[in-house]
Amino acid sequence: MAALGAVRCVFRSCSRVKNVQKNKQTLLQWSARTCCSETHSTGDTVQPQFTDPAVQDILSRITGLDLQKVFRPIKQELKPPTYKLMTDEQLQQATQRAAEQAKKLLQMPPVLPERKPIDDVLTVDTILEGMDTAKYVFTDITYNIPHRERFIVIREPDGALRKATWQERDRLIQVYFPKEGRKLTPPLIFREENLKMVFSQDRHEDVLDLCLVQFEPDSSDYIRVHAATYEDLEKHGKYDLLRSTRHFGGMAWYLVNSRRLDGLVVDMLKRELLDDAVSLVSLFHMVHPHSQSAQEAASQQASGTDLLKIYAQKESQRSGYIELALQAYEQRAAEGSSA
Amino acid sequence: MLVFYNKITCQQTSGDVCKFLHPKLFHLLGGGLSADNMVHLSAHNKRARDSKYIEQLGTYDPLPNIYNEKLVSFNFDRIKYWIGCGAHPSKPVAKLLGLAGFFPLHPMTITDAERRRAQAELSAAAGAESEEQTEKPAEV
């Protein structure tokens, strides 16, 4: 009991987050957790985190708000449609409310570093060796403690009492506190070969939604599936699949951190989203302040197309492509203004 | 379910400060669907083992699952409350709590383990002897 008490103290010193819920309160809790746990300080400046308000602002802006896509028909309970007669003003108000609802739906799931594996042995009682052929798994089902702090210990047949690993924890918490949509064993879709097949059918968004429901945000499976999805999107340039969904911000963050913005910038310029491209490049400069293009831009106080030109010259591998796209955009803008 | 029951017994523990006058016992309740073979932990004193209980405090599944685990759950918060009220665990529950690390190890757990090991050694020795016997006629 003393051992358990000591372990409880250790657990309580970590953050208190229950489980992945899609609301702002949890997002704030996640941000508090990342702030107090690790500091990615490179020299004097502190690396901007995913949850910084400035970063979140930029990412939500480039996600876009296509109401048609956000509220497209999804599989839900069958109800007969309702028809309403509205004045123009009422229609405007309804559209505003729909936009607010869409913003809530578009809230980005947290991006966290991978959790460290648990391998803590509480005690080894060799006198118990051979008492049973099976392991005993003890779970604490007290209702009002967060799942992260719950005690789950395993007594092995050789007498060792150890804490459960993350996979065992997830499985057992699902047994005693089932979450809707989560399965005990991860669905087969998350295997490598099946992921490839799903990506060929352009169903990246469904995969990411399933992944969000099934795994915890800092589990290795979650990070692996997300990385695979983003890599595939980047390889084929299918960024538009995720635009106006909640996963676009995560994808942009991943690309910014791995410094592979070119494809996304080119895609944005093709679709004439200059503001988005500019904010993406400024995000890149925020995250990598010591890169050449960032320093150049800071020295020149550039903004708008100049920022893009500096980025194209200094940092990108496909600079010719970006400059071409910029020229085409400027031409179209000139034609539009003249006509 | 670990469950509690209000019942009079003659074993009044002295120094019982609890408002409930009668000491309680928490134990394993046999029952539930025979299909899943779940044994519920429940408590009573003089009532029949499977009848009405006060509270469910946990579960115990004696059959190992596909990962070779026997799943046990305890509501430690409530167990601590009832122990504070002067309740006593039955022998199997005390053994489980000892295995979990909540209580010190039950002496019978250790004795059982030693007996099993002795048994295993005996059968191993007997197996070795029978092998030698089968070899000798083969040689001859």
Coordinates of C-alpha atoms in Angstrom, one line a residue:
Chain A
M1 CA 0.0 0.0 0.0
A2 CA 2.9 2.3 0.8
A3 CA 4.3 1.5 -2.7
L4 CA 1.0 2.3 -4.3
G5 CA 0.8 5.6 -2.3
A6 CA 4.2 6.7 -3.4
V7 CA 3.4 5.9 -7.0
R8 CA 0.2 7.9 -6.7
C9 CA 2.1 10.9 -5.5
V10 CA 4.4 10.6 -8.6
F11 CA 1.4 10.3 -10.8
R12 CA -0.3 13.4 -9.3
S13 CA 2.7 15.5 -10.0
C14 CA 2.1 15.0 -13.8
S15 CA -0.7 16.8 -15.6
R16 CA -4.3 16.0 -15.2
V17 CA -5.9 15.3 -18.5
K18 CA -8.7 12.8 -18.8
N19 CA -9.1 11.6 -22.4
V20 CA -9.2 13.1 -25.8
Q21 CA -12.3 15.3 -26.0
K22 CA -13.0 17.7 -28.7
N23 CA -13.5 21.0 -26.8
K24 CA -11.5 24.1 -26.0
Q25 CA -11.1 23.3 -22.3
T26 CA -9.0 20.2 -23.2
L27 CA -7.0 22.2 -25.7
L28 CA -6.1 24.6 -23.0
Q29 CA -5.1 21.8 -20.7
W30 CA -3.0 20.2 -23.4
S31 CA -1.2 23.6 -23.9
A32 CA -0.5 23.8 -20.1
R33 CA 0.9 20.3 -20.2
T34 CA 3.3 21.1 -23.1
C35 CA 4.4 24.3 -21.5
C36 CA 5.4 22.7 -18.3
S37 CA 6.8 19.4 -19.5
E38 CA 9.4 20.1 -22.3
T39 CA 11.1 23.2 -23.5
H40 CA 12.4 23.0 -27.0
S41 CA 14.6 26.0 -26.5
T42 CA 17.1 26.5 -29.3
G43 CA 19.6 29.1 -27.9
D44 CA 17.8 32.2 -26.6
T45 CA 14.5 31.9 -28.4
V46 CA 11.8 29.4 -27.3
Q47 CA 10.4 27.3 -30.1
P48 CA 6.8 28.2 -30.9
Q49 CA 4.5 25.3 -30.0
F50 CA 1.5 24.0 -31.8
T51 CA -0.8 25.5 -29.2
D52 CA 0.6 29.1 -29.3
P53 CA -2.3 31.5 -30.1
A54 CA -0.4 33.1 -32.9
V55 CA 0.3 29.7 -34.5
Q56 CA -3.3 28.5 -34.0
D57 CA -4.6 31.7 -35.5
I58 CA -2.5 31.2 -38.7
L59 CA -3.4 27.6 -39.0
S60 CA -7.1 28.2 -38.6
R61 CA -6.9 30.9 -41.2
I62 CA -5.3 28.7 -43.8
T63 CA -7.7 25.9 -43.0
G64 CA -10.4 27.9 -44.6
L65 CA -14.1 27.7 -43.9
D66 CA -15.9 26.1 -46.8
L67 CA -19.4 25.6 -45.3
Q68 CA -20.4 23.3 -48.1
K69 CA -17.6 20.9 -47.3
V70 CA -17.9 21.1 -43.5
F71 CA -21.6 20.4 -43.5
R72 CA -21.6 17.9 -46.4
P73 CA -23.8 14.9 -45.9
I74 CA -22.2 12.4 -43.5
K75 CA -23.5 9.1 -42.2
Q76 CA -25.8 9.9 -39.4
E77 CA -29.2 9.0 -38.0
L78 CA -31.9 9.2 -40.6
K79 CA -34.3 12.1 -40.0
P80 CA -36.8 13.5 -42.5
P81 CA -35.6 16.9 -43.7
T82 CA -37.1 20.1 -42.3
Y83 CA -38.0 23.1 -44.5
K84 CA -38.1 26.6 -43.1
L85 CA -39.4 29.8 -44.6
M86 CA -37.0 32.7 -43.8
T87 CA -36.5 36.3 -44.6
D88 CA -33.2 37.5 -45.9
E89 CA -32.2 38.7 -42.4
Q90 CA -33.0 35.4 -40.9
L91 CA -31.1 33.6 -43.5
Q92 CA -28.1 35.7 -42.8
Q93 CA -28.3 34.9 -39.1
A94 CA -28.7 31.2 -39.8
T95 CA -25.6 31.4 -42.0
Q96 CA -23.7 33.1 -39.2
R97 CA -24.7 30.5 -36.7
A98 CA -23.7 27.8 -39.2
A99 CA -20.3 29.5 -39.5
E100 CA -19.8 29.4 -35.7
Q101 CA -20.8 25.8 -35.6
A102 CA -18.4 25.0 -38.4
K103 CA -15.6 26.7 -36.4
K104 CA -16.3 24.5 -33.5
L105 CA -16.3 21.4 -35.8
L106 CA -13.0 22.6 -37.3
Q107 CA -11.1 22.6 -33.9
M108 CA -7.7 21.1 -34.4
P109 CA -6.8 17.9 -32.5
P110 CA -3.7 18.3 -30.4
V111 CA -0.2 17.6 -31.7
L112 CA 2.0 16.1 -28.9
P113 CA 5.4 14.5 -28.6
E114 CA 5.3 10.8 -28.3
R115 CA 4.7 9.5 -24.8
K116 CA 7.6 7.8 -23.0
P117 CA 7.2 4.1 -22.4
I118 CA 6.4 2.9 -18.9
D119 CA 8.6 0.2 -17.5
D120 CA 8.3 0.6 -13.8
V121 CA 8.6 -2.5 -11.6
L122 CA 7.0 -1.8 -8.2
T123 CA 8.3 -4.9 -6.5
V124 CA 9.6 -8.4 -7.2
D125 CA 8.4 -11.2 -4.9
T126 CA 10.3 -14.2 -6.0
I127 CA 8.6 -16.3 -3.3
L128 CA 5.4 -16.1 -5.4
E129 CA 7.1 -17.7 -8.4
G130 CA 4.9 -20.4 -9.9
M131 CA 1.7 -19.4 -8.2
D132 CA -0.3 -19.2 -11.4
T133 CA 0.1 -19.5 -15.1
A134 CA -1.7 -16.3 -15.9
K135 CA -1.1 -12.7 -15.2
Y136 CA -3.3 -10.7 -12.8
V137 CA -4.2 -7.3 -14.0
F138 CA -5.5 -4.9 -11.3
T139 CA -7.3 -1.8 -12.4
D140 CA -8.5 1.0 -10.1
I141 CA -12.1 1.8 -11.1
T142 CA -12.6 4.9 -8.9
Y143 CA -14.8 7.1 -10.9
N144 CA -13.5 10.6 -10.5
I145 CA -9.8 10.2 -11.3
P146 CA -8.4 11.1 -14.8
H147 CA -7.5 8.2 -16.9
R148 CA -3.9 9.3 -17.1
E149 CA -3.6 8.9 -13.3
R150 CA -5.4 5.7 -12.9
F151 CA -3.5 2.8 -11.3
I152 CA -3.2 -0.2 -13.5
V153 CA -0.7 -2.8 -12.2
I154 CA 0.1 -6.3 -13.4
R155 CA 1.3 -9.2 -11.2
E156 CA 3.3 -11.5 -13.4
P157 CA 3.5 -15.3 -12.8
D158 CA 7.1 -14.9 -11.7
G159 CA 6.0 -12.6 -8.8
A160 CA 6.9 -9.2 -10.2
L161 CA 4.4 -6.4 -9.7
R162 CA 4.8 -3.9 -12.5
K163 CA 2.9 -1.0 -14.0
A164 CA 1.0 -1.7 -17.2
T165 CA 2.4 -0.5 -20.5
W166 CA 0.6 2.2 -22.5
Q167 CA -1.0 -0.3 -24.8
E168 CA -2.3 -2.4 -21.9
R169 CA -3.5 0.8 -20.2
D170 CA -5.5 1.9 -23.2
R171 CA -7.1 -1.5 -23.7
L172 CA -8.1 -1.9 -20.0
I173 CA -9.4 1.7 -19.7
Q174 CA -11.5 0.9 -22.8
V175 CA -12.8 -2.3 -21.0
Y176 CA -13.9 -0.6 -17.9
F177 CA -14.7 2.9 -19.2
P178 CA -15.7 2.3 -22.8
K179 CA -15.5 5.2 -25.2
E180 CA -17.8 5.4 -28.1
G181 CA -16.2 4.4 -31.4
R182 CA -13.1 3.0 -29.8
K183 CA -12.3 -0.7 -30.3
L184 CA -10.3 -2.9 -28.0
T185 CA -8.0 -4.0 -30.8
P186 CA -7.1 -1.3 -33.3
P187 CA -8.9 -1.8 -36.6
L188 CA -7.0 -3.5 -39.4
I189 CA -7.2 -0.3 -41.5
F190 CA -4.2 1.1 -39.6
R191 CA -1.8 -1.5 -40.9
E192 CA 0.7 -0.3 -43.5
E193 CA -0.6 -2.2 -46.5
N194 CA -4.2 -1.3 -45.8
L195 CA -3.3 2.4 -45.3
K196 CA -1.8 2.4 -48.8
M197 CA -5.0 1.0 -50.3
V198 CA -7.1 3.6 -48.5
F199 CA -4.9 6.4 -49.6
S200 CA -5.3 5.3 -53.2
Q201 CA -9.0 5.8 -52.7
D202 CA -8.4 9.4 -51.5
R203 CA -10.0 8.7 -48.1
H204 CA -7.3 10.3 -46.0
E205 CA -9.8 12.3 -44.0
D206 CA -11.7 9.2 -42.9
V207 CA -8.5 7.5 -41.8
L208 CA -7.6 10.5 -39.7
D209 CA -11.0 10.7 -38.1
L210 CA -10.8 7.0 -37.2
C211 CA -7.3 7.4 -35.8
L212 CA -8.5 10.3 -33.7
V213 CA -11.2 8.2 -32.1
Q214 CA -9.1 5.1 -31.7
F215 CA -5.8 6.3 -30.3
E216 CA -4.6 8.8 -27.7
P217 CA -2.9 11.8 -29.3
D218 CA 0.5 11.0 -27.9
S219 CA 0.6 7.3 -28.7
S220 CA 3.1 6.0 -31.2
D221 CA 0.3 4.6 -33.4
Y222 CA -1.5 8.0 -33.7
I223 CA 1.8 9.7 -34.6
R224 CA 2.7 7.0 -37.1
V225 CA -0.7 7.0 -38.9
H226 CA -0.7 10.8 -39.1
A227 CA 2.9 10.9 -40.4
A228 CA 2.0 8.3 -43.1
T229 CA -1.1 10.2 -44.1
Y230 CA 0.7 13.6 -44.4
E231 CA 3.6 11.9 -46.3
D232 CA 1.2 10.4 -48.8
L233 CA -0.6 13.8 -49.2
E234 CA 2.6 15.6 -49.8
K235 CA 3.8 13.0 -52.3
H236 CA 0.7 13.3 -54.4
G237 CA 0.0 16.9 -53.8
K238 CA -3.6 16.2 -52.6
Y239 CA -3.7 19.0 -50.1
D240 CA -7.1 20.1 -51.0
L241 CA -8.6 16.9 -49.5
L242 CA -8.0 18.2 -46.1
R243 CA -8.8 21.8 -46.7
S244 CA -11.7 23.0 -44.5
T245 CA -11.3 20.0 -42.2
R246 CA -9.9 19.9 -38.7
H247 CA -6.8 18.1 -39.9
F248 CA -5.4 20.8 -42.2
G249 CA -3.7 22.6 -39.4
G250 CA -2.0 19.5 -38.2
M251 CA -0.8 18.8 -41.7
A252 CA 0.5 22.3 -42.2
W253 CA 2.3 22.1 -38.8
Y254 CA 3.9 18.8 -39.8
L255 CA 5.1 20.2 -43.1
V256 CA 6.4 23.4 -41.5
N257 CA 8.4 21.4 -39.0
S258 CA 9.9 19.1 -41.6
R259 CA 10.6 22.1 -43.9
R260 CA 8.7 20.9 -46.9
L261 CA 6.4 23.7 -47.7
D262 CA 6.9 24.0 -51.4
G263 CA 4.2 21.7 -52.6
L264 CA 1.6 23.4 -50.3
V265 CA 2.7 26.9 -51.3
V266 CA 2.5 26.0 -55.0
D267 CA -1.0 24.5 -54.5
M268 CA -2.2 27.6 -52.7
L269 CA -0.9 29.9 -55.4
K270 CA -2.6 27.7 -58.1
R271 CA -5.9 28.2 -56.2
E272 CA -5.2 31.9 -55.9
L273 CA -5.0 31.9 -52.1
L274 CA -2.2 34.4 -51.8
D275 CA -3.0 35.4 -48.2
D276 CA -2.9 31.8 -47.1
A277 CA 0.5 31.3 -48.8
V278 CA 1.9 34.5 -47.1
S279 CA 0.6 33.4 -43.7
L280 CA 2.1 29.9 -44.2
V281 CA 5.5 31.4 -45.0
S282 CA 5.3 33.7 -42.0
L283 CA 4.5 30.7 -39.8
F284 CA 7.6 29.0 -41.2
H285 CA 9.6 32.0 -40.3
M286 CA 8.1 32.0 -36.8
V287 CA 9.0 28.3 -36.3
H288 CA 12.5 28.4 -37.9
P289 CA 13.7 31.9 -37.0
H290 CA 17.4 31.1 -37.7
S291 CA 16.8 30.0 -41.3
Q292 CA 18.2 32.2 -44.1
S293 CA 14.9 33.3 -45.5
A294 CA 13.6 34.2 -42.0
Q295 CA 16.6 36.4 -41.3
E296 CA 16.4 38.0 -44.8
A297 CA 12.7 38.7 -44.3
A298 CA 13.2 40.2 -40.9
S299 CA 16.0 42.5 -42.2
Q300 CA 13.8 43.7 -45.1
Q301 CA 10.5 43.8 -43.1
A302 CA 9.0 42.1 -46.2
S303 CA 5.3 41.3 -46.5
G304 CA 3.0 39.9 -49.1
T305 CA 4.4 38.7 -52.4
D306 CA 7.9 40.0 -51.4
L307 CA 7.9 37.5 -48.5
L308 CA 7.0 34.7 -51.0
K309 CA 9.8 35.8 -53.3
I310 CA 12.4 35.8 -50.5
Y311 CA 11.2 32.3 -49.4
A312 CA 11.3 31.1 -53.0
Q313 CA 14.9 32.3 -53.5
K314 CA 16.4 31.3 -50.2
E315 CA 14.7 28.3 -48.8
S316 CA 12.7 26.3 -51.2
Q317 CA 13.9 23.5 -53.5
R318 CA 11.4 24.2 -56.3
S319 CA 12.0 28.0 -56.4
G320 CA 11.5 28.2 -60.1
Y321 CA 8.0 26.7 -59.8
I322 CA 7.0 29.1 -57.0
E323 CA 8.3 32.1 -59.0
L324 CA 6.4 31.0 -62.1
A325 CA 3.2 30.6 -60.1
L326 CA 3.8 34.0 -58.5
Q327 CA 4.2 35.6 -61.9
A328 CA 1.1 33.9 -63.2
Y329 CA -0.8 35.1 -60.2
E330 CA 0.3 38.7 -60.7
Q331 CA -0.6 38.5 -64.4
R332 CA -4.1 37.3 -63.5
A333 CA -4.4 40.0 -60.9
A334 CA -3.3 42.7 -63.4
E335 CA -5.8 41.4 -66.0
G336 CA -8.6 41.3 -63.4
S337 CA -7.9 44.8 -62.4
S338 CA -7.6 46.1 -65.9
A339 CA -10.7 44.3 -67.2
Chain B
M1 CA -19.0 -6.9 -7.2
L2 CA -17.5 -6.1 -4.0
V3 CA -20.6 -5.5 -2.0
F4 CA -21.5 -4.6 1.5
Y5 CA -24.2 -5.8 3.8
N6 CA -25.7 -4.6 7.0
K7 CA -25.9 -7.6 9.3
I8 CA -25.5 -8.4 13.0
T9 CA -22.6 -10.7 13.9
C10 CA -21.1 -11.6 17.2
Q11 CA -17.7 -10.4 16.2
Q12 CA -18.1 -6.8 17.2
T13 CA -14.7 -5.2 16.7
S14 CA -13.8 -2.9 19.5
G15 CA -13.0 0.7 18.8
D16 CA -15.5 0.8 15.9
V17 CA -16.3 4.4 15.5
C18 CA -18.6 3.8 12.5
K19 CA -22.2 5.0 12.6
F20 CA -23.3 1.7 11.2
L21 CA -23.4 -0.5 14.2
H22 CA -22.6 -3.8 12.7
P23 CA -19.3 -4.8 11.1
K24 CA -19.4 -5.7 7.5
L25 CA -17.6 -8.1 5.3
F26 CA -16.7 -7.8 1.6
H27 CA -16.3 -10.9 -0.3
L28 CA -16.6 -12.6 -3.7
L29 CA -20.1 -13.2 -4.9
G30 CA -20.6 -16.2 -7.1
G31 CA -23.1 -15.7 -9.9
G32 CA -23.7 -13.7 -12.9
L33 CA -24.1 -15.3 -16.3
S34 CA -22.5 -18.7 -16.5
A35 CA -21.5 -17.9 -20.0
D36 CA -19.0 -15.3 -19.1
N37 CA -18.2 -16.9 -15.8
M38 CA -17.7 -13.6 -14.0
V39 CA -17.4 -13.8 -10.3
H40 CA -18.6 -10.7 -8.6
L41 CA -17.0 -9.5 -5.4
S42 CA -19.7 -8.7 -2.9
A43 CA -20.1 -8.6 0.8
H44 CA -22.4 -9.9 3.5
N45 CA -22.3 -11.2 7.0
K46 CA -25.1 -13.6 7.7
R47 CA -27.1 -13.3 4.5
A48 CA -26.9 -15.8 1.8
R49 CA -23.8 -15.2 -0.3
D50 CA -25.6 -14.2 -3.5
S51 CA -28.4 -12.1 -2.1
K52 CA -28.9 -8.4 -1.8
Y53 CA -25.7 -6.4 -1.2
I54 CA -24.9 -2.8 -0.3
E55 CA -22.5 -1.8 -2.9
Q56 CA -20.4 -3.3 -5.7
L57 CA -16.8 -2.6 -5.2
G58 CA -15.1 -4.4 -8.1
T59 CA -15.0 -7.4 -10.4
Y60 CA -12.9 -10.5 -10.8
D61 CA -12.8 -12.7 -13.9
P62 CA -11.1 -16.0 -13.1
L63 CA -10.8 -17.2 -16.7
P64 CA -7.7 -15.7 -18.5
N65 CA -8.4 -13.8 -21.7
I66 CA -6.6 -14.0 -25.0
Y67 CA -3.6 -12.1 -23.6
N68 CA -3.4 -14.6 -20.7
E69 CA -4.6 -12.0 -18.2
K70 CA -7.0 -12.4 -15.3
L71 CA -8.8 -9.0 -15.1
V72 CA -9.5 -7.7 -11.6
S73 CA -10.9 -4.3 -10.8
F74 CA -11.1 -2.6 -7.5
N75 CA -12.9 0.7 -6.5
F76 CA -10.1 1.6 -4.0
D77 CA -11.8 4.8 -2.9
R78 CA -14.9 2.9 -1.7
I79 CA -12.8 0.0 -0.3
K80 CA -10.9 2.5 1.8
Y81 CA -14.1 4.0 3.0
W82 CA -15.6 0.7 4.1
I83 CA -12.4 -0.4 5.7
G84 CA -12.5 2.8 7.6
C85 CA -16.0 1.9 8.6
G86 CA -14.8 -1.3 10.1
A87 CA -15.4 -3.8 7.3
H88 CA -13.2 -6.9 6.8
P89 CA -12.3 -8.7 3.6
S90 CA -12.9 -12.4 3.1
K91 CA -10.0 -14.7 2.4
P92 CA -10.0 -14.7 -1.4
V93 CA -10.5 -10.9 -1.5
A94 CA -7.7 -10.4 0.9
K95 CA -5.5 -12.6 -1.3
L96 CA -6.4 -10.6 -4.4
L97 CA -5.7 -7.3 -2.6
G98 CA -2.4 -8.7 -1.5
L99 CA -1.5 -9.6 -5.0
A100 CA -2.4 -6.1 -6.2
G101 CA -0.1 -4.6 -3.6
F102 CA -2.9 -2.8 -1.7
F103 CA -2.5 -5.2 1.3
P104 CA 0.6 -7.0 2.3
L105 CA 0.8 -10.5 0.7
H106 CA -1.5 -13.1 2.2
P107 CA 0.4 -16.0 3.8
M108 CA -1.8 -18.5 2.0
T109 CA -0.7 -17.1 -1.3
I110 CA 2.9 -17.7 -0.5
T111 CA 2.1 -21.2 0.9
D112 CA 0.2 -22.0 -2.2
A113 CA 3.0 -20.9 -4.4
E114 CA 5.5 -23.0 -2.4
R115 CA 3.2 -26.0 -2.6
R116 CA 2.8 -25.6 -6.3
R117 CA 6.6 -25.4 -6.8
A118 CA 7.1 -28.5 -4.7
Q119 CA 4.5 -30.3 -6.8
A120 CA 6.1 -29.2 -10.0
E121 CA 9.5 -30.4 -8.8
L122 CA 8.0 -33.8 -7.8
S123 CA 6.3 -34.3 -11.1
A124 CA 9.5 -33.2 -13.0
A125 CA 11.5 -35.8 -10.9
A126 CA 8.9 -38.4 -11.6
G127 CA 8.9 -37.6 -15.3
A128 CA 12.7 -37.9 -15.4
E129 CA 12.6 -41.3 -13.6
S130 CA 9.9 -42.6 -16.0
E131 CA 12.1 -41.5 -18.9
E132 CA 15.1 -43.4 -17.5
Q133 CA 13.0 -46.5 -17.1
T134 CA 11.7 -46.3 -20.7
E135 CA 15.3 -45.8 -21.9
K136 CA 16.7 -48.8 -20.0
P137 CA 14.5 -51.4 -21.7
A138 CA 15.3 -49.8 -25.0
E139 CA 19.0 -50.2 -24.4
V140 CA 18.6 -53.8 -23.3

